[in-house]
mmCIF file with all atom_site columns, C-alpha atoms in Angstrom:
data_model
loop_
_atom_site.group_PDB
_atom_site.id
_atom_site.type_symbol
_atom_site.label_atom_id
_atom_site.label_alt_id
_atom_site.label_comp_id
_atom_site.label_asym_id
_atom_site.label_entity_id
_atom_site.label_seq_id
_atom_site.pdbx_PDB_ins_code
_atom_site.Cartn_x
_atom_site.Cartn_y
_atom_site.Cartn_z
_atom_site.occupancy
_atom_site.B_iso_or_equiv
_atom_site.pdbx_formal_charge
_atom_site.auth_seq_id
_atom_site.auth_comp_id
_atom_site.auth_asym_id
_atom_site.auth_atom_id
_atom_site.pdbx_PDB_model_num
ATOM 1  C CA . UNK X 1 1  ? -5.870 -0.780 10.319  1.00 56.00 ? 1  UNK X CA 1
ATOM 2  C CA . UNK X 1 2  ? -5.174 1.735  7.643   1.00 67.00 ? 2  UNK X CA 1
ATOM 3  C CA . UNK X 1 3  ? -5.875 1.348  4.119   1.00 72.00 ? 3  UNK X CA 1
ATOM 4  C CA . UNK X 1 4  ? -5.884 2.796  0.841   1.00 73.00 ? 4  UNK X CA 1
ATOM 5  C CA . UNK X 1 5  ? -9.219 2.276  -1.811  1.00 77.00 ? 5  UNK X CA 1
ATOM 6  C CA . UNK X 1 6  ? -6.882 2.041  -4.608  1.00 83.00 ? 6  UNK X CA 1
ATOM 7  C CA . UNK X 1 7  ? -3.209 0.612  -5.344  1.00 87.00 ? 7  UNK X CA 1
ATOM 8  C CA . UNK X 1 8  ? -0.951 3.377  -4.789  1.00 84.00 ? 8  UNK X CA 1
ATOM 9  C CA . UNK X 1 9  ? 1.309  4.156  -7.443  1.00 86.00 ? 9  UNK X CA 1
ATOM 10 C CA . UNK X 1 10 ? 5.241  4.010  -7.217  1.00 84.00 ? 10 UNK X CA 1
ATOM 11 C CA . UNK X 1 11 ? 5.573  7.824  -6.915  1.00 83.00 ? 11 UNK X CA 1
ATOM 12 C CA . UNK X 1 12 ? 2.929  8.199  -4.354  1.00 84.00 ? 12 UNK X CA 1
ATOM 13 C CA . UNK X 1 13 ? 4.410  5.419  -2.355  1.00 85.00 ? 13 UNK X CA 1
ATOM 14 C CA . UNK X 1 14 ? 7.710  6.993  -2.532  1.00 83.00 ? 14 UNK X CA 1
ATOM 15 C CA . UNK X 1 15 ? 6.947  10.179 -1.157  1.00 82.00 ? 15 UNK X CA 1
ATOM 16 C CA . UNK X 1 16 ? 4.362  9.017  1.616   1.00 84.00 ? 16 UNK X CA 1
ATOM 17 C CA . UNK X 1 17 ? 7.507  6.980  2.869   1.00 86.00 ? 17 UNK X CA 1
ATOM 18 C CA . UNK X 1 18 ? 10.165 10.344 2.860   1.00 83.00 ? 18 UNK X CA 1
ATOM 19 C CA . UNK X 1 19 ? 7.762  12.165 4.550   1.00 81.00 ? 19 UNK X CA 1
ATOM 20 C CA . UNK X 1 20 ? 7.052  9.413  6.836   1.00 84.00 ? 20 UNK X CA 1
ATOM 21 C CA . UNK X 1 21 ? 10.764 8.982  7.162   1.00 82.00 ? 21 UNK X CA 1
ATOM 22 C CA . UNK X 1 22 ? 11.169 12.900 7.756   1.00 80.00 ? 22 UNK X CA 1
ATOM 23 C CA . UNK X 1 23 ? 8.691  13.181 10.148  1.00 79.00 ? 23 UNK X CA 1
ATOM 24 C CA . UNK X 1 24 ? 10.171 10.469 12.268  1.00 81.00 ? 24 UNK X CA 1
ATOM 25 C CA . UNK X 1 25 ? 14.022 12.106 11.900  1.00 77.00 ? 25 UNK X CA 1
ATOM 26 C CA . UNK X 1 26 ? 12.502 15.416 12.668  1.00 77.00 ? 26 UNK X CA 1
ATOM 27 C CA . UNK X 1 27 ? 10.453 14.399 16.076  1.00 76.00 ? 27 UNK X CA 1
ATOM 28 C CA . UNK X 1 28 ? 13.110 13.139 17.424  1.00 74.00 ? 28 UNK X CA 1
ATOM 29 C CA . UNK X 1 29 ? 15.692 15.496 16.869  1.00 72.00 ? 29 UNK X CA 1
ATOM 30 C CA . UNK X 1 30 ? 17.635 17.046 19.599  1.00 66.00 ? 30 UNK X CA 1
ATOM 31 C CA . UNK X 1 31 ? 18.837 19.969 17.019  1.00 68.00 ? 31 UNK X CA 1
ATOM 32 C CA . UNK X 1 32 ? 17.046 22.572 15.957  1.00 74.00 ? 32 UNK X CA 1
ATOM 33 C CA . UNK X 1 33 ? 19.474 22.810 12.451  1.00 82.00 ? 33 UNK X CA 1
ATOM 34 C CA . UNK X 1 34 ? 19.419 19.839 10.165  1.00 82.00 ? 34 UNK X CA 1
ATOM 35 C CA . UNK X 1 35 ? 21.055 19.282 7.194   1.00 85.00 ? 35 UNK X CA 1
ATOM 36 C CA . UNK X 1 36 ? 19.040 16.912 4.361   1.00 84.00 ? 36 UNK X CA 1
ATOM 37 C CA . UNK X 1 37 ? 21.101 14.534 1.946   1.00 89.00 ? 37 UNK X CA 1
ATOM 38 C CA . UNK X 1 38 ? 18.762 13.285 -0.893  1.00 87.00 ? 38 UNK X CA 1
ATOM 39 C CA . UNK X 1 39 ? 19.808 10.980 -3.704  1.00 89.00 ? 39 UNK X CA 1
ATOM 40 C CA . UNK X 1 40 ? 17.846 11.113 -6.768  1.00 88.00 ? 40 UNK X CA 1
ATOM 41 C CA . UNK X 1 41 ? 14.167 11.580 -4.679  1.00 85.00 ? 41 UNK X CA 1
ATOM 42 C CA . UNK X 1 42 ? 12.400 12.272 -7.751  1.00 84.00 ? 42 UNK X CA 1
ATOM 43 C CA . UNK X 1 43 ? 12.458 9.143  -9.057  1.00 83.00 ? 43 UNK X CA 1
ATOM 44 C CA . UNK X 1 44 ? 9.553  7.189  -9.980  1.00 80.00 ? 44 UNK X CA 1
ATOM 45 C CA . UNK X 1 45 ? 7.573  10.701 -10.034 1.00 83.00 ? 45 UNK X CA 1
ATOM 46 C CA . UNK X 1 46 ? 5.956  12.411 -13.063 1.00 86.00 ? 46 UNK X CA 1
ATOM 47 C CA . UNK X 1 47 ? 7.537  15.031 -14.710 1.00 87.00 ? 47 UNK X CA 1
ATOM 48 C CA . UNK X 1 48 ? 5.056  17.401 -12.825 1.00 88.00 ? 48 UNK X CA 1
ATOM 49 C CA . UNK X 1 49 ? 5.529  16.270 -9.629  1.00 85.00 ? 49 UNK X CA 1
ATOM 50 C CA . UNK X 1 50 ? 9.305  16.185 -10.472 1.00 86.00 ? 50 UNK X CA 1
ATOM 51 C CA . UNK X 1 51 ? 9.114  19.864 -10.900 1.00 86.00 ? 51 UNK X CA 1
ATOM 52 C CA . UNK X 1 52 ? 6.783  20.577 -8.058  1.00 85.00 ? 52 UNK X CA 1
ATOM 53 C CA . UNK X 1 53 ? 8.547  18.384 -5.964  1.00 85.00 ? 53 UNK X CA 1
ATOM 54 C CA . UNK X 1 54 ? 11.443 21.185 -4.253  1.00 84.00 ? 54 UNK X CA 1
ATOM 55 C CA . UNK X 1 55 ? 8.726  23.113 -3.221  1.00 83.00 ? 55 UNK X CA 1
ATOM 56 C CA . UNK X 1 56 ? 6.311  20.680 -1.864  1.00 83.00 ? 56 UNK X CA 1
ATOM 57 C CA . UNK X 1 57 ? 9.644  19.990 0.337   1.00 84.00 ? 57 UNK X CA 1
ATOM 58 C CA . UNK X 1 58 ? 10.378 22.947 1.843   1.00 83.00 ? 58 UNK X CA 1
ATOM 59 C CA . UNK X 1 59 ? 6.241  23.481 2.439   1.00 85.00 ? 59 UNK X CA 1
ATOM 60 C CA . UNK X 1 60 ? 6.323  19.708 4.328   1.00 82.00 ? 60 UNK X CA 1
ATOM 61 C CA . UNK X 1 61 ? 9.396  20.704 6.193   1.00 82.00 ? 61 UNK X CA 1
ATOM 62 C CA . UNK X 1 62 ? 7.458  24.186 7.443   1.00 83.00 ? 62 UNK X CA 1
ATOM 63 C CA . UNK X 1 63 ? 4.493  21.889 7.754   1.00 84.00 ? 63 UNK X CA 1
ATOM 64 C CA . UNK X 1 64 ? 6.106  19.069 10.110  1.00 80.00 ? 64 UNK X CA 1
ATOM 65 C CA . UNK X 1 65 ? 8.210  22.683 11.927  1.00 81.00 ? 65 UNK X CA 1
ATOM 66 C CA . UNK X 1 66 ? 4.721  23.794 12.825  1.00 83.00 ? 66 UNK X CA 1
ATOM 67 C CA . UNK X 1 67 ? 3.077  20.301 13.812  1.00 82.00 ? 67 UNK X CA 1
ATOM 68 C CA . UNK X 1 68 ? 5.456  19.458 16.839  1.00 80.00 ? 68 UNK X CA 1
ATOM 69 C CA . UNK X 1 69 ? 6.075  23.391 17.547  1.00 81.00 ? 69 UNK X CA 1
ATOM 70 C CA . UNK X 1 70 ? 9.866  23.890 16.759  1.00 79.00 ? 70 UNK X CA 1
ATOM 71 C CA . UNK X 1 71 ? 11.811 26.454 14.318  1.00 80.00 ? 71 UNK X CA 1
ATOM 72 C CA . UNK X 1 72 ? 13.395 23.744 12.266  1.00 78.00 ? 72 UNK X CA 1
ATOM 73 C CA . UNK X 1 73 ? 16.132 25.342 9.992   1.00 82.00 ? 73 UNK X CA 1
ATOM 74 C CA . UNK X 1 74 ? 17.249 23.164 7.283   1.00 82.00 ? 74 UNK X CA 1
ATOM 75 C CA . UNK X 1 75 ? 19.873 23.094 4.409   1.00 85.00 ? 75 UNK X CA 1
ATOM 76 C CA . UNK X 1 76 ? 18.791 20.407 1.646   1.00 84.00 ? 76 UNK X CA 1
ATOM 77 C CA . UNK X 1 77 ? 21.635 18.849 -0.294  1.00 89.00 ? 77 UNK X CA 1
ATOM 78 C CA . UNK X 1 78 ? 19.695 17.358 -3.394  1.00 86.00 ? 78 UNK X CA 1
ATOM 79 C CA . UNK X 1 79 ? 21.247 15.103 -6.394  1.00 89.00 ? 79 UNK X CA 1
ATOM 80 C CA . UNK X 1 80 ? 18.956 14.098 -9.221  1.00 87.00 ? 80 UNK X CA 1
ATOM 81 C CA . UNK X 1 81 ? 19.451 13.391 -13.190 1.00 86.00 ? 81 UNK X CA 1
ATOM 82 C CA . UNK X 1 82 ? 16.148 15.387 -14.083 1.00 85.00 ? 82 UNK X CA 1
ATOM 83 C CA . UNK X 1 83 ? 15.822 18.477 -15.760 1.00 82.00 ? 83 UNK X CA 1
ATOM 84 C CA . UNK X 1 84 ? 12.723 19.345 -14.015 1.00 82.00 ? 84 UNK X CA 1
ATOM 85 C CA . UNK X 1 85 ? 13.289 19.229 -10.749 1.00 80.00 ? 85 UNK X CA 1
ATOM 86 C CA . UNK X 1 86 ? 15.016 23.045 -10.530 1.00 73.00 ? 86 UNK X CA 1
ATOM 87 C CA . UNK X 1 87 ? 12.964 24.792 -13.170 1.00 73.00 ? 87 UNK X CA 1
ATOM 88 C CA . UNK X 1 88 ? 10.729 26.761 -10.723 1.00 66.00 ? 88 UNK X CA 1
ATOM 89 C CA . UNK X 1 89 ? 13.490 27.148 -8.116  1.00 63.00 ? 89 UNK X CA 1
ATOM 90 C CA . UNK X 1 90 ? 16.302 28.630 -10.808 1.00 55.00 ? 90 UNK X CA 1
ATOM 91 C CA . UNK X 1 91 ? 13.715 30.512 -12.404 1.00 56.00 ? 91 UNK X CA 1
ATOM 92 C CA . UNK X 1 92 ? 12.258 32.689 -8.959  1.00 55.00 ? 92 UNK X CA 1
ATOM 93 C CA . UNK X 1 93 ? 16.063 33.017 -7.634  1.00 49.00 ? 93 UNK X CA 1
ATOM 94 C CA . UNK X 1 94 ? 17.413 34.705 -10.825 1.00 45.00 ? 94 UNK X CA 1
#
């Protein structure tokens, strides 16, 4: 059995499910190309995290990539209301 020593709160609960959910798409996937489709994934997260979040993303992806020994390539398709969530990205691409 696997338990936490504390109540997890609604953002941390949200993203230990998508990368639960990722993992499980990505193990199983015949391609080596897949293309992401995320609605609003930043809700229930902090600002912070909000803005950390794209990165943290791409890093999982590489992460998961590396675990079951594949060269995943990926396109992410990403909606979202919040300002944060491309600060860091629009500001290193310009």
């Amino acid at each position: 059995s696997f338990g936490f020593s504390r109540a997890l709160s609604a953002g941390e609960s949200s993203m230990i499910k998508l990368y639960s959910r990722l993992y499980d798409a990505v193990k199983d996937c015949a391609h080596k190309e897949i293309h992401f489709f995320l609605d609003e994934v930043d809700l229930y997260l902090h600002p912070e995290w909000q803005r950390q979040w794209l990165q943290r993303f791409i890093d999982g992806l590489k992460y998961i990539s590396g675990v079951l020994g594949i060269n995943l390539k990926f396109q992410v398709f990403l909606s979202t209301h919040s300002p944060f969530m491309l600060t860091d990205f629009l500001t290193d691409s310009l």
